[in-house]
Amino acid sequence: GESRLRYSMLDLDIEGYAGLMRAANRLGDIDDLDQHWPSLRPHLKRILAGHPQLRMDELSISLGEPYNTTASLGFEYHGDGELTADFAENIWNDLSAVGQASLTDSAIDTLMELFIAQQNAELGSSEQVLMADVLKMQLSLQLQDNPFARRTDNGYLFDFALRDRMLTAHEEPVMDLATLLAMGQALMPAPEPGLSSGG
């Protein structure tokens, strides 16, 4: 079906951005970033000092019914823009992220139908209906214990925010940033035996 996408950049210092683009266009060897950093730094600092916001205001997809699957996402920087040596390490002190998504029952029905038709095309129509019911029940059970999902009158609403190094769901704390990063590292694939980062 049809889809919609709206996004915006707010509080972007246009002069700082133009200066950054001019400096970037003059780059010779981009691999030697240390050499070009002094020409890029003041423009980046000016942009960050303006507290820019990047937003995906709306992503709506039609799955069986018009725009029955939606999402939004936003990032905001609210620090002082000082590009110190520990900037990357402390970025989440000054960066926040907020996101929401909705998935209606009609969208879930359509997704189940598509999945079953592709994965179990040999089943009869009555068997496909039965399998769809089973899959929807499994999904419902999984989402019951998911802090980011809440049941609505016609589907599910998902909500998260990451502010002040704390991940929340529907304004309730879930875990701190250190725990979240540790979980992300644990999910990363382990290096293959015999490989090392040494020379």
Tab-separated table of C-alpha atoms in Angstrom:
chain	number	residue	atom	x	y	z
A	1	GLY	CA	0.000	0.000	0.000
A	2	GLU	CA	0.892	3.670	0.140
A	3	SER	CA	3.433	5.074	2.556
A	4	ARG	CA	4.325	8.488	3.962
A	5	LEU	CA	7.606	9.843	5.272
A	6	ARG	CA	8.146	13.236	6.876
A	7	TYR	CA	11.399	14.278	8.510
A	8	SER	CA	12.871	17.529	9.783
A	9	MET	CA	16.057	19.126	11.058
A	10	LEU	CA	15.438	21.814	13.672
A	11	ASP	CA	17.758	24.446	15.129
A	12	LEU	CA	20.426	23.774	12.530
A	13	ASP	CA	22.923	26.632	12.287
A	14	ILE	CA	22.891	27.196	8.541
A	15	GLU	CA	26.118	29.228	8.493
A	16	GLY	CA	27.874	26.531	10.487
A	17	TYR	CA	26.545	23.849	8.149
A	18	ALA	CA	27.600	25.807	5.051
A	19	GLY	CA	31.068	26.287	6.518
A	20	LEU	CA	31.320	22.585	7.290
A	21	MET	CA	30.366	21.691	3.720
A	22	ARG	CA	32.928	24.120	2.298
A	23	ALA	CA	35.631	22.668	4.533
A	24	ALA	CA	34.605	19.101	3.654
A	25	ASN	CA	34.763	19.863	-0.076
A	26	ARG	CA	38.358	20.995	0.350
A	27	LEU	CA	39.416	17.714	1.932
A	28	GLY	CA	42.134	15.906	0.059
A	29	ASP	CA	42.824	12.536	1.654
A	30	ILE	CA	39.812	11.813	3.855
A	31	ASP	CA	41.720	9.011	5.584
A	32	ASP	CA	44.040	11.602	7.107
A	33	LEU	CA	41.317	13.210	9.215
A	34	ASP	CA	43.747	14.468	11.858
A	35	GLN	CA	45.267	16.810	9.295
A	36	HIS	CA	41.880	18.313	8.381
A	37	TRP	CA	40.346	18.315	11.851
A	38	PRO	CA	41.310	21.940	12.663
A	39	SER	CA	39.357	23.177	9.626
A	40	LEU	CA	36.269	21.076	10.482
A	41	ARG	CA	36.183	21.568	14.242
A	42	PRO	CA	34.887	25.171	14.520
A	43	HIS	CA	31.961	24.460	12.180
A	44	LEU	CA	30.967	21.302	14.038
A	45	LYS	CA	31.233	23.157	17.334
A	46	ARG	CA	28.968	25.930	16.040
A	47	ILE	CA	26.384	23.422	14.808
A	48	LEU	CA	26.328	21.537	18.120
A	49	ALA	CA	26.119	24.730	20.166
A	50	GLY	CA	22.809	25.459	18.405
A	51	HIS	CA	21.288	22.277	19.905
A	52	PRO	CA	20.196	20.658	16.625
A	53	GLN	CA	17.350	18.171	16.452
A	54	LEU	CA	16.937	15.453	13.846
A	55	ARG	CA	13.467	13.951	13.583
A	56	MET	CA	11.654	11.368	11.581
A	57	ASP	CA	8.286	12.951	12.259
A	58	GLU	CA	6.268	10.243	10.573
A	59	LEU	CA	6.769	6.964	8.805
A	60	SER	CA	3.380	5.494	7.911
A	61	ILE	CA	2.891	2.299	5.935
A	62	SER	CA	-0.326	0.805	4.608
A	63	LEU	CA	-0.535	-2.925	5.338
A	64	GLY	CA	-3.978	-3.948	4.192
A	65	GLU	CA	-5.535	-0.709	5.486
A	66	PRO	CA	-4.369	2.894	4.955
A	67	TYR	CA	-1.453	3.917	7.189
A	68	ASN	CA	-2.090	1.295	9.878
A	69	THR	CA	1.601	1.035	10.792
A	70	THR	CA	3.359	4.184	11.992
A	71	ALA	CA	6.632	5.202	13.611
A	72	SER	CA	8.428	8.348	14.726
A	73	LEU	CA	11.953	8.936	16.009
A	74	GLY	CA	13.842	11.992	17.233
A	75	PHE	CA	17.365	12.873	18.368
A	76	GLU	CA	18.292	16.079	20.196
A	77	TYR	CA	21.685	17.391	21.274
A	78	HIS	CA	21.603	19.757	24.244
A	79	GLY	CA	25.246	20.058	25.276
A	80	ASP	CA	27.647	22.982	24.975
A	81	GLY	CA	29.253	21.799	21.732
A	82	GLU	CA	32.749	21.560	23.186
A	83	LEU	CA	34.590	18.894	21.193
A	84	THR	CA	36.858	17.670	23.972
A	85	ALA	CA	38.917	14.477	23.876
A	86	ASP	CA	36.186	12.566	25.739
A	87	PHE	CA	33.336	13.905	23.588
A	88	ALA	CA	32.462	10.523	22.062
A	89	GLU	CA	32.583	8.799	25.442
A	90	ASN	CA	30.256	11.333	27.077
A	91	ILE	CA	27.950	12.084	24.148
A	92	TRP	CA	24.950	10.426	25.825
A	93	ASN	CA	25.155	12.956	28.660
A	94	ASP	CA	24.001	15.551	26.117
A	95	LEU	CA	22.021	13.471	23.638
A	96	SER	CA	18.463	12.225	23.929
A	97	ALA	CA	16.440	9.916	21.706
A	98	VAL	CA	12.679	9.387	21.686
A	99	GLY	CA	10.684	6.967	19.580
A	100	GLN	CA	7.153	5.658	19.166
A	101	ALA	CA	5.480	3.142	16.877
A	102	SER	CA	2.014	1.720	16.461
A	103	LEU	CA	0.928	-1.543	14.918
A	104	THR	CA	-2.770	-2.182	14.431
A	105	ASP	CA	-4.464	-5.565	14.488
A	106	SER	CA	-5.207	-5.237	10.770
A	107	ALA	CA	-1.500	-4.714	10.061
A	108	ILE	CA	-0.619	-7.762	12.160
A	109	ASP	CA	-3.189	-9.833	10.249
A	110	THR	CA	-1.672	-8.766	6.934
A	111	LEU	CA	1.884	-9.527	8.107
A	112	MET	CA	0.831	-12.978	9.310
A	113	GLU	CA	-0.898	-13.725	6.018
A	114	LEU	CA	2.159	-12.682	4.024
A	115	PHE	CA	4.515	-14.694	6.226
A	116	ILE	CA	2.419	-17.860	6.097
A	117	ALA	CA	1.838	-17.579	2.349
A	118	GLN	CA	5.588	-17.343	1.749
A	119	GLN	CA	6.774	-19.901	4.283
A	120	ASN	CA	3.922	-22.418	4.186
A	121	ALA	CA	2.441	-22.165	0.711
A	122	GLU	CA	1.719	-25.902	0.709
A	123	LEU	CA	-0.889	-25.555	3.483
A	124	GLY	CA	-4.577	-25.354	2.706
A	125	SER	CA	-6.553	-22.181	3.414
A	126	SER	CA	-8.092	-23.504	6.656
A	127	GLU	CA	-4.674	-24.640	7.883
A	128	GLN	CA	-3.220	-21.222	7.072
A	129	VAL	CA	-5.968	-19.526	9.088
A	130	LEU	CA	-5.253	-21.840	12.039
A	131	MET	CA	-1.520	-21.154	11.843
A	132	ALA	CA	-2.171	-17.402	11.707
A	133	ASP	CA	-4.226	-17.641	14.900
A	134	VAL	CA	-1.433	-19.577	16.613
A	135	LEU	CA	1.203	-17.039	15.538
A	136	LYS	CA	-0.926	-14.116	16.709
A	137	MET	CA	-1.409	-15.792	20.091
A	138	GLN	CA	2.348	-16.322	20.410
A	139	LEU	CA	2.990	-12.686	19.509
A	140	SER	CA	0.447	-11.515	22.076
A	141	LEU	CA	2.102	-13.589	24.803
A	142	GLN	CA	5.536	-12.248	23.906
A	143	LEU	CA	4.376	-8.630	23.952
A	144	GLN	CA	2.651	-9.017	27.328
A	145	ASP	CA	6.063	-9.105	29.021
A	146	ASN	CA	7.635	-6.474	26.774
A	147	PRO	CA	7.928	-3.151	28.648
A	148	PHE	CA	8.005	-1.186	25.384
A	149	ALA	CA	4.673	-2.550	24.111
A	150	ARG	CA	1.214	-1.670	25.378
A	151	ARG	CA	-2.069	-3.042	24.152
A	152	THR	CA	-4.506	-0.479	22.709
A	153	ASP	CA	-8.094	-0.808	21.512
A	154	ASN	CA	-6.980	-1.830	18.030
A	155	GLY	CA	-3.369	-2.980	18.280
A	156	TYR	CA	-0.128	-2.100	20.064
A	157	LEU	CA	1.709	1.092	20.929
A	158	PHE	CA	5.490	0.980	21.354
A	159	ASP	CA	7.364	3.733	23.207
A	160	PHE	CA	10.947	4.361	24.295
A	161	ALA	CA	13.170	7.227	25.347
A	162	LEU	CA	16.860	7.495	26.183
A	163	ARG	CA	17.649	10.521	28.322
A	164	ASP	CA	20.245	11.210	30.984
A	165	ARG	CA	21.762	7.772	30.358
A	166	MET	CA	18.483	6.027	31.241
A	167	LEU	CA	16.329	3.957	28.889
A	168	THR	CA	12.609	4.252	29.617
A	169	ALA	CA	9.450	2.712	28.189
A	170	HIS	CA	6.187	4.637	28.472
A	171	GLU	CA	8.028	6.938	30.942
A	172	GLU	CA	8.962	4.009	33.207
A	173	PRO	CA	12.690	3.211	33.734
A	174	VAL	CA	13.921	0.027	32.075
A	175	MET	CA	17.722	0.063	32.384
A	176	ASP	CA	20.650	2.456	32.515
A	177	LEU	CA	22.887	3.115	29.537
A	178	ALA	CA	25.791	1.045	30.893
A	179	THR	CA	23.577	-2.043	31.095
A	180	LEU	CA	22.171	-1.370	27.634
A	181	LEU	CA	25.658	-1.068	26.101
A	182	ALA	CA	26.797	-4.226	27.898
A	183	MET	CA	23.833	-6.115	26.456
A	184	GLY	CA	24.652	-4.819	22.999
A	185	GLN	CA	28.242	-6.007	23.308
A	186	ALA	CA	27.063	-9.425	24.523
A	187	LEU	CA	24.914	-9.780	21.394
A	188	MET	CA	27.821	-8.998	19.088
A	189	PRO	CA	29.207	-12.096	17.328
A	190	ALA	CA	32.337	-13.506	18.904
A	191	PRO	CA	35.573	-13.215	16.891
A	192	GLU	CA	36.480	-16.282	14.882
A	193	PRO	CA	39.111	-18.576	16.441
A	194	GLY	CA	42.614	-17.743	15.387
A	195	LEU	CA	41.849	-14.087	14.637
A	196	SER	CA	43.409	-11.395	16.744
A	197	SER	CA	43.719	-7.636	16.614
A	198	GLY	CA	47.456	-7.783	17.003
A	199	GLY	CA	50.010	-7.499	14.205
